[in-house]
Amino acid sequence: MSAETPDVLVVGAGPAGLAAADAARRAGARVVLLDAAGDAGGQYWRHLPASRPAAAERVLHHGWDRFAALRGQEVLTDAQVWLAERHDDRPPTLHVLVGPADGSDRVRRTFAPTTLVLATGAYERTLPFPGWDLPGVFTAGAAQALAKAERIAVGRRVVVAGAGPFLLPVAASLVRTGAQVLGVLEANGWRRLARAWSARPAELLSTRHKAGELAGYVRDLARHRIPYRTGTAVVAAHGTDRVTSVTVARLDADWAPVMGSERRVPADAVCVSHGFVPRTELAVSAGCRLTRDGGVRTDENGLTSVPGVYAAGEITGIGGADLALAEGVVAGLAAAAAADPAGGGISAGQRRDRTVNQRFAARLEAAHGIRPGWVGWLADDTVICRCEEVTAGDLRAGAAATGSRGLRSLKLSTRAGLGVCQGRVCGRTVEDLLNRHTGGLLDAGRTETRPLAAFVRLGELAAGADKEEPA
Amino acid sequence: MKVVVVGAGIVGAAIARELAMAGVSVVVLDRSASAGGTSAAGEGNLLVSDKGPGAELSLALRSLTLWRSLLPEVADTFPSIEYETKGGLVVATTDAGAAALRAFADLQRTAGVSAAEVDGLDYEPDLNSAHTAAIFYPQDAQVQPAIATEALLAVARRHGASVRQGVEVLGPLRGGDRLTGVATSGGDVSGDHVVVAAGPWSGEVARRLGVELPVRPRRGTILVTTRMRQRIRHKVYDADYVGAVGSDDAALQTSSVVESTAAGTVLIGSSRERRGFDERIEARVLSAVAAKALVLFPFLAGVAVMRAYGGFRPFVPDHLPVIGPDPRLPGLWHATGHEGAGIVLSTATGELLGDLLLGRAPRVPAEAFAVDRPTLRPHLEPSPDQ
Ligand SMILES: Cc1cc2nc3c(=O)[nH]c(=O)nc-3n(C[C@H](O)[C@H](O)[C@H](O)COP(=O)(O)OP(=O)(O)OC[C@H]3O[C@@H](n4cnc5c(N)ncnc54)[C@H](O)[C@@H]3O)c2cc1C
Ligand SMILES: Cc1cc2nc3c(=O)[nH]c(=O)nc-3n(C[C@H](O)[C@H](O)[C@H](O)COP(=O)(O)OP(=O)(O)OC[C@H]3O[C@@H](n4cnc5c(N)ncnc54)[C@H](O)[C@@H]3O)c2cc1C
């Protein structure tokens, strides 16, 4: 199979990838932009409240017009990158299947680009709690998608809980489906929130629209008399076939439930989200180094540790759509310039936009990042890995029985993370828990290693057998 | 007596268990975590079907006996090691392959292997009906190799062994011309004997201790499917496998080994390629492995693969494990070079090493595995390319 060789290949057509491809195209590069989804726009597009009129979008979302325009460029959709073959001194060779994932006639294509921009976004992270596997418990993203695409309410009496500003738009769209939102529960206490958001206020000036966006959602909540409670969490969901009530508790600064503060609240749905995990499998396969938080490490141009490989958007850390756009522009220009030095450079304004938005992202993490006390709400029979039905007790027992300090070994002996989601849902949590039980894993971080970025049918693999040549 | 075992893979674990049960004071050192190397990066086939008469087959037959006898030790206290005697079905797909397979089975029978020509479809209804011969090997079994490794270590611990993880062996401790222990990242560890069971890294550890040992990695890659209703009942492999195992070719070779696991996934192996410790997973390898599997089971074409993984088989030039004392450095012992059969061979390897170290009569011919056997001797000098 002969590889296609664009100047710049952009993987992911969310805000970051759209901005990167557009910037690189304007700089004169031959660009291919692709996305596994059937339509461009990424998470951001999928999760925007549907019924909000475009005029309001324009007010609430800085850069809305630009985003809408970016979506008009040429995108190769239904294009799943399933393997990145590392070369260390240059971008990896990317193997792509093009066609609807459930169809039987996907076409194999191979790309060996001069430079590569990875803009694969992030997964939602949900911390487990007793009862979180009951029907009626949704991730905030799933609830949002249902509310938006299908206009389906996930329930009548809904609690929204977790951490981070993304709880707010979720609550807002639930309200629009006619659900009664009983409250938005933020795990972090007001002290932490205030400390993170009020430090160096001058910095926030330049992302004023961001603060405005959040304030807009808070006003929305107030108008519908939806309480926003800090330092509070759903620590259990109850019911036999589905959720009928939840236990709400106050948390201390480390997210440990405060004894005696629990109360039962009747509810038929819970939407939870505790943040996002960068989707780094392609970057890891390509050889890119990660930061301590698990994002891809980049320099001021978005360049990763691998020559010719750039990263932009939530794959580098969690910061919202504006940051993704700003990072995308810089990475796209840098990638184009590296592929063909005759092109233009990056302006001071474009760089500033990126820096300012990164500071905003750092505040997000400082205000809303997960704290270790949450394990206090787990019970021994709380399921941690849902694909393989591995409980918190199983993990503890596996660590005790083997004495192993290896994630690889413990995953194999407990089966945690070995199922169809390949640890995308539970991986971080499994690692956190095993870290405690073993006194420190010796191979931590392995969760992010997934050589196959997506399922591939054996027939599709075999079809390349005669055509493949070493790249 | 105190023995230092370097490596907490399945071979080190089996040795630790054997020695600890014999009353020896054992410390196992691993630079990483237990079961973090090759023993967690392959499959757990316990095969006699792929081995012709000779020393390795003797070791494998003895190993199968030992695997059965140690089951009660690990039965109650552990996640299951998933021991299953499901038997292997070897399938030829060409006429020439059928003749070769029958001749090989005849030879094996003379050495105590049960092998019966069968109608493949009776055993595997979904097998490609175009195959030309099928031989069933009832002795073939399987375990889950990482759990088996941990289980052996747990038995060793129960008999007083200690397992130190995150401790890397850096160099020798010497007393006169004798090895008296090892210098490690966690301080000096002394012992009357040091056993190197560091899998594909054994050559590097041996060199650090002052001797040359020609152990090199031979890469293998495996595909894991999503769970499915069990449609593959035995270990099924194509007859080419036997050729690939014994081959000296460094280039990519594949042969198909297809098996269901207790969890309901299907493992599809595997490739063999010598390319150093290069961990990259490549499409051309995955494609070749997949294509071979479809020859055996065409229905797999629509089944999704969710993961690919691989490891490095510890390979020595004459394809036999190295088990025994190193005549060049008293106090140093080796137990390595098991290539693609270290899981099955671990139990008898532990026993043989124990026999030699404790002066018991070996139950298998030990000379064949000696460090200075004639076929290995030329490789014990540093080679110019290193
Ligand atoms: C519920 C919810 C509400 C939100 N609300 C807001 C909000 O109000 N304001 C705000 O600023 N932000 C909001 N966000 C966050 C915003 O969506 C993200 O910041 C933004 O989408 C990140 O952009 P990105 O380009 O990095 O990644 P994404 O938008 O996630 O895009 C990544 C793209 O990469 C593709 N991809 C990944 N892997 C592969 C592969 N192997 N092959 C091919 N394609 C691949 C994916 O299909 C995806 O389309 C919200 C997020 C959620 C989940
Ligand atoms: C793809 C594949 C499929 C396979 N399938 C089968 C099969 O079906 N059946 C079968 O019987 N065999 C199979 N094998 C072979 C089998 O896995 C190996 O032979 C066996 O695991 C080797 O075990 P070991 O204990 O020697 O090595 P390892 O498990 O690699 O253990 C060696 C240990 O030494 C440690 N170490 C290295 N250097 C140092 C140092 N300096 N200091 C301290 N510790 C150190 C390492 O961290 C490691 O934990 C397969 C192998 C592969 C790769």
PDB file of C-alpha atoms in Angstrom, chain A residues 158-269:
ATOM      1  CA  VAL A 158     -32.175  14.988  37.755  1.00  0.00           C
ATOM      2  CA  VAL A 159     -29.080  15.695  39.845  1.00  0.00           C
ATOM      3  CA  VAL A 160     -25.988  17.008  38.047  1.00  0.00           C
ATOM      4  CA  ALA A 161     -22.789  16.351  39.987  1.00  0.00           C
ATOM      5  CA  GLY A 162     -19.032  16.200  39.685  1.00  0.00           C
ATOM      6  CA  ALA A 163     -16.479  18.916  39.114  1.00  0.00           C
ATOM      7  CA  GLY A 164     -15.763  21.631  36.614  1.00  0.00           C
ATOM      8  CA  PRO A 165     -17.546  24.278  34.615  1.00  0.00           C
ATOM      9  CA  PHE A 166     -18.874  21.741  32.089  1.00  0.00           C
ATOM     10  CA  LEU A 167     -21.572  20.783  34.563  1.00  0.00           C
ATOM     11  CA  LEU A 168     -23.212  24.114  33.832  1.00  0.00           C
ATOM     12  CA  PRO A 169     -24.015  23.771  30.118  1.00  0.00           C
ATOM     13  CA  VAL A 170     -25.194  20.240  30.821  1.00  0.00           C
ATOM     14  CA  ALA A 171     -27.664  21.461  33.425  1.00  0.00           C
ATOM     15  CA  ALA A 172     -28.792  24.173  31.035  1.00  0.00           C
ATOM     16  CA  SER A 173     -29.639  21.755  28.257  1.00  0.00           C
ATOM     17  CA  LEU A 174     -31.356  19.354  30.630  1.00  0.00           C
ATOM     18  CA  VAL A 175     -33.647  22.174  31.671  1.00  0.00           C
ATOM     19  CA  ARG A 176     -34.511  22.696  28.027  1.00  0.00           C
ATOM     20  CA  THR A 177     -35.703  19.087  27.692  1.00  0.00           C
ATOM     21  CA  GLY A 178     -38.187  19.762  30.462  1.00  0.00           C
ATOM     22  CA  ALA A 179     -36.318  17.945  33.221  1.00  0.00           C
ATOM     23  CA  GLN A 180     -36.352  19.299  36.731  1.00  0.00           C
ATOM     24  CA  VAL A 181     -32.724  19.805  37.710  1.00  0.00           C
ATOM     25  CA  LEU A 182     -32.597  19.404  41.485  1.00  0.00           C
ATOM     26  CA  GLY A 183     -29.165  20.918  41.756  1.00  0.00           C
ATOM     27  CA  VAL A 184     -25.685  21.216  40.336  1.00  0.00           C
ATOM     28  CA  LEU A 185     -23.206  19.778  42.841  1.00  0.00           C
ATOM     29  CA  GLU A 186     -19.572  20.844  42.538  1.00  0.00           C
ATOM     30  CA  ALA A 187     -17.173  18.707  44.582  1.00  0.00           C
ATOM     31  CA  ASN A 188     -14.777  21.543  45.259  1.00  0.00           C
ATOM     32  CA  GLY A 189     -15.468  23.931  48.090  1.00  0.00           C
ATOM     33  CA  TRP A 190     -15.868  27.636  47.503  1.00  0.00           C
ATOM     34  CA  ARG A 191     -12.507  28.306  49.156  1.00  0.00           C
ATOM     35  CA  ARG A 192     -10.614  26.416  46.499  1.00  0.00           C
ATOM     36  CA  LEU A 193     -12.742  27.835  43.724  1.00  0.00           C
ATOM     37  CA  ALA A 194     -12.315  31.363  45.002  1.00  0.00           C
ATOM     38  CA  ARG A 195      -8.579  30.991  45.478  1.00  0.00           C
ATOM     39  CA  ALA A 196      -8.080  29.716  41.943  1.00  0.00           C
ATOM     40  CA  TRP A 197     -10.410  32.156  40.224  1.00  0.00           C
ATOM     41  CA  SER A 198      -9.543  35.297  42.157  1.00  0.00           C
ATOM     42  CA  ALA A 199      -5.758  35.064  42.039  1.00  0.00           C
ATOM     43  CA  ARG A 200      -4.111  37.531  39.616  1.00  0.00           C
ATOM     44  CA  PRO A 201      -7.418  38.932  38.389  1.00  0.00           C
ATOM     45  CA  ALA A 202      -5.669  40.899  35.658  1.00  0.00           C
ATOM     46  CA  GLU A 203      -4.943  37.666  33.863  1.00  0.00           C
ATOM     47  CA  LEU A 204      -8.597  36.955  33.609  1.00  0.00           C
ATOM     48  CA  LEU A 205      -9.327  40.236  31.873  1.00  0.00           C
ATOM     49  CA  SER A 206      -8.136  38.911  28.568  1.00  0.00           C
ATOM     50  CA  THR A 207     -10.369  35.878  28.868  1.00  0.00           C
ATOM     51  CA  ARG A 208     -13.254  38.031  30.072  1.00  0.00           C
ATOM     52  CA  HIS A 209     -15.594  36.372  27.620  1.00  0.00           C
ATOM     53  CA  LYS A 210     -14.828  33.050  29.288  1.00  0.00           C
ATOM     54  CA  ALA A 211     -15.806  34.274  32.690  1.00  0.00           C
ATOM     55  CA  GLY A 212     -18.810  35.846  30.983  1.00  0.00           C
ATOM     56  CA  GLU A 213     -19.715  32.517  29.441  1.00  0.00           C
ATOM     57  CA  LEU A 214     -19.669  30.831  32.825  1.00  0.00           C
ATOM     58  CA  ALA A 215     -21.561  33.685  34.426  1.00  0.00           C
ATOM     59  CA  GLY A 216     -24.176  33.327  31.705  1.00  0.00           C
ATOM     60  CA  TYR A 217     -24.769  29.717  32.636  1.00  0.00           C
ATOM     61  CA  VAL A 218     -24.934  30.570  36.340  1.00  0.00           C
ATOM     62  CA  ARG A 219     -27.586  33.205  35.533  1.00  0.00           C
ATOM     63  CA  ASP A 220     -29.446  30.510  33.613  1.00  0.00           C
ATOM     64  CA  LEU A 221     -29.440  28.306  36.681  1.00  0.00           C
ATOM     65  CA  ALA A 222     -30.598  31.114  38.924  1.00  0.00           C
ATOM     66  CA  ARG A 223     -33.466  31.935  36.604  1.00  0.00           C
ATOM     67  CA  HIS A 224     -34.681  28.345  36.894  1.00  0.00           C
ATOM     68  CA  ARG A 225     -34.017  28.386  40.665  1.00  0.00           C
ATOM     69  CA  ILE A 226     -31.497  25.570  40.366  1.00  0.00           C
ATOM     70  CA  PRO A 227     -29.143  25.551  43.341  1.00  0.00           C
ATOM     71  CA  TYR A 228     -25.380  25.423  42.644  1.00  0.00           C
ATOM     72  CA  ARG A 229     -23.771  23.754  45.672  1.00  0.00           C
ATOM     73  CA  THR A 230     -20.049  23.594  46.249  1.00  0.00           C
ATOM     74  CA  GLY A 231     -18.168  21.063  48.384  1.00  0.00           C
ATOM     75  CA  THR A 232     -20.934  18.546  47.731  1.00  0.00           C
ATOM     76  CA  ALA A 233     -21.185  15.283  45.818  1.00  0.00           C
ATOM     77  CA  VAL A 234     -23.411  12.373  44.955  1.00  0.00           C
ATOM     78  CA  VAL A 235     -21.710   9.576  46.913  1.00  0.00           C
ATOM     79  CA  ALA A 236     -24.187   6.790  46.111  1.00  0.00           C
ATOM     80  CA  ALA A 237     -27.120   6.025  43.821  1.00  0.00           C
ATOM     81  CA  HIS A 238     -29.868   3.660  44.938  1.00  0.00           C
ATOM     82  CA  GLY A 239     -32.517   1.592  43.226  1.00  0.00           C
ATOM     83  CA  THR A 240     -33.082  -1.932  41.991  1.00  0.00           C
ATOM     84  CA  ASP A 241     -33.643  -1.703  38.233  1.00  0.00           C
ATOM     85  CA  ARG A 242     -32.843   1.961  37.988  1.00  0.00           C
ATOM     86  CA  VAL A 243     -32.021   4.964  40.106  1.00  0.00           C
ATOM     87  CA  THR A 244     -34.762   5.999  42.491  1.00  0.00           C
ATOM     88  CA  SER A 245     -32.716   8.099  44.895  1.00  0.00           C
ATOM     89  CA  VAL A 246     -29.202   9.319  45.567  1.00  0.00           C
ATOM     90  CA  THR A 247     -27.136  10.029  48.656  1.00  0.00           C
ATOM     91  CA  VAL A 248     -25.684  13.500  48.693  1.00  0.00           C
ATOM     92  CA  ALA A 249     -22.870  14.334  51.111  1.00  0.00           C
ATOM     93  CA  ARG A 250     -20.645  17.275  51.935  1.00  0.00           C
ATOM     94  CA  LEU A 251     -16.978  16.859  51.099  1.00  0.00           C
ATOM     95  CA  ASP A 252     -13.909  18.194  52.845  1.00  0.00           C
ATOM     96  CA  ALA A 253     -11.207  20.032  50.914  1.00  0.00           C
ATOM     97  CA  ASP A 254      -9.724  16.703  49.810  1.00  0.00           C
ATOM     98  CA  TRP A 255     -13.089  15.421  48.599  1.00  0.00           C
ATOM     99  CA  ALA A 256     -13.471  13.003  51.511  1.00  0.00           C
ATOM    100  CA  PRO A 257     -17.153  12.688  52.486  1.00  0.00           C
ATOM    101  CA  VAL A 258     -17.924  14.417  55.794  1.00  0.00           C
ATOM    102  CA  MET A 259     -19.378  11.867  58.233  1.00  0.00           C
ATOM    103  CA  GLY A 260     -22.953  12.540  59.176  1.00  0.00           C
ATOM    104  CA  SER A 261     -23.589  14.953  56.323  1.00  0.00           C
ATOM    105  CA  GLU A 262     -25.288  12.368  54.080  1.00  0.00           C
ATOM    106  CA  ARG A 263     -28.888  12.796  53.040  1.00  0.00           C
ATOM    107  CA  ARG A 264     -31.133  10.830  50.694  1.00  0.00           C
ATOM    108  CA  VAL A 265     -32.693  12.700  47.783  1.00  0.00           C
ATOM    109  CA  PRO A 266     -35.341  11.108  45.532  1.00  0.00           C
ATOM    110  CA  ALA A 267     -34.217  11.380  41.910  1.00  0.00           C
ATOM    111  CA  ASP A 268     -34.602   9.303  38.763  1.00  0.00           C
ATOM    112  CA  ALA A 269     -31.415  10.354  37.002  1.00  0.00           C
TER     113      ALA A 269
END
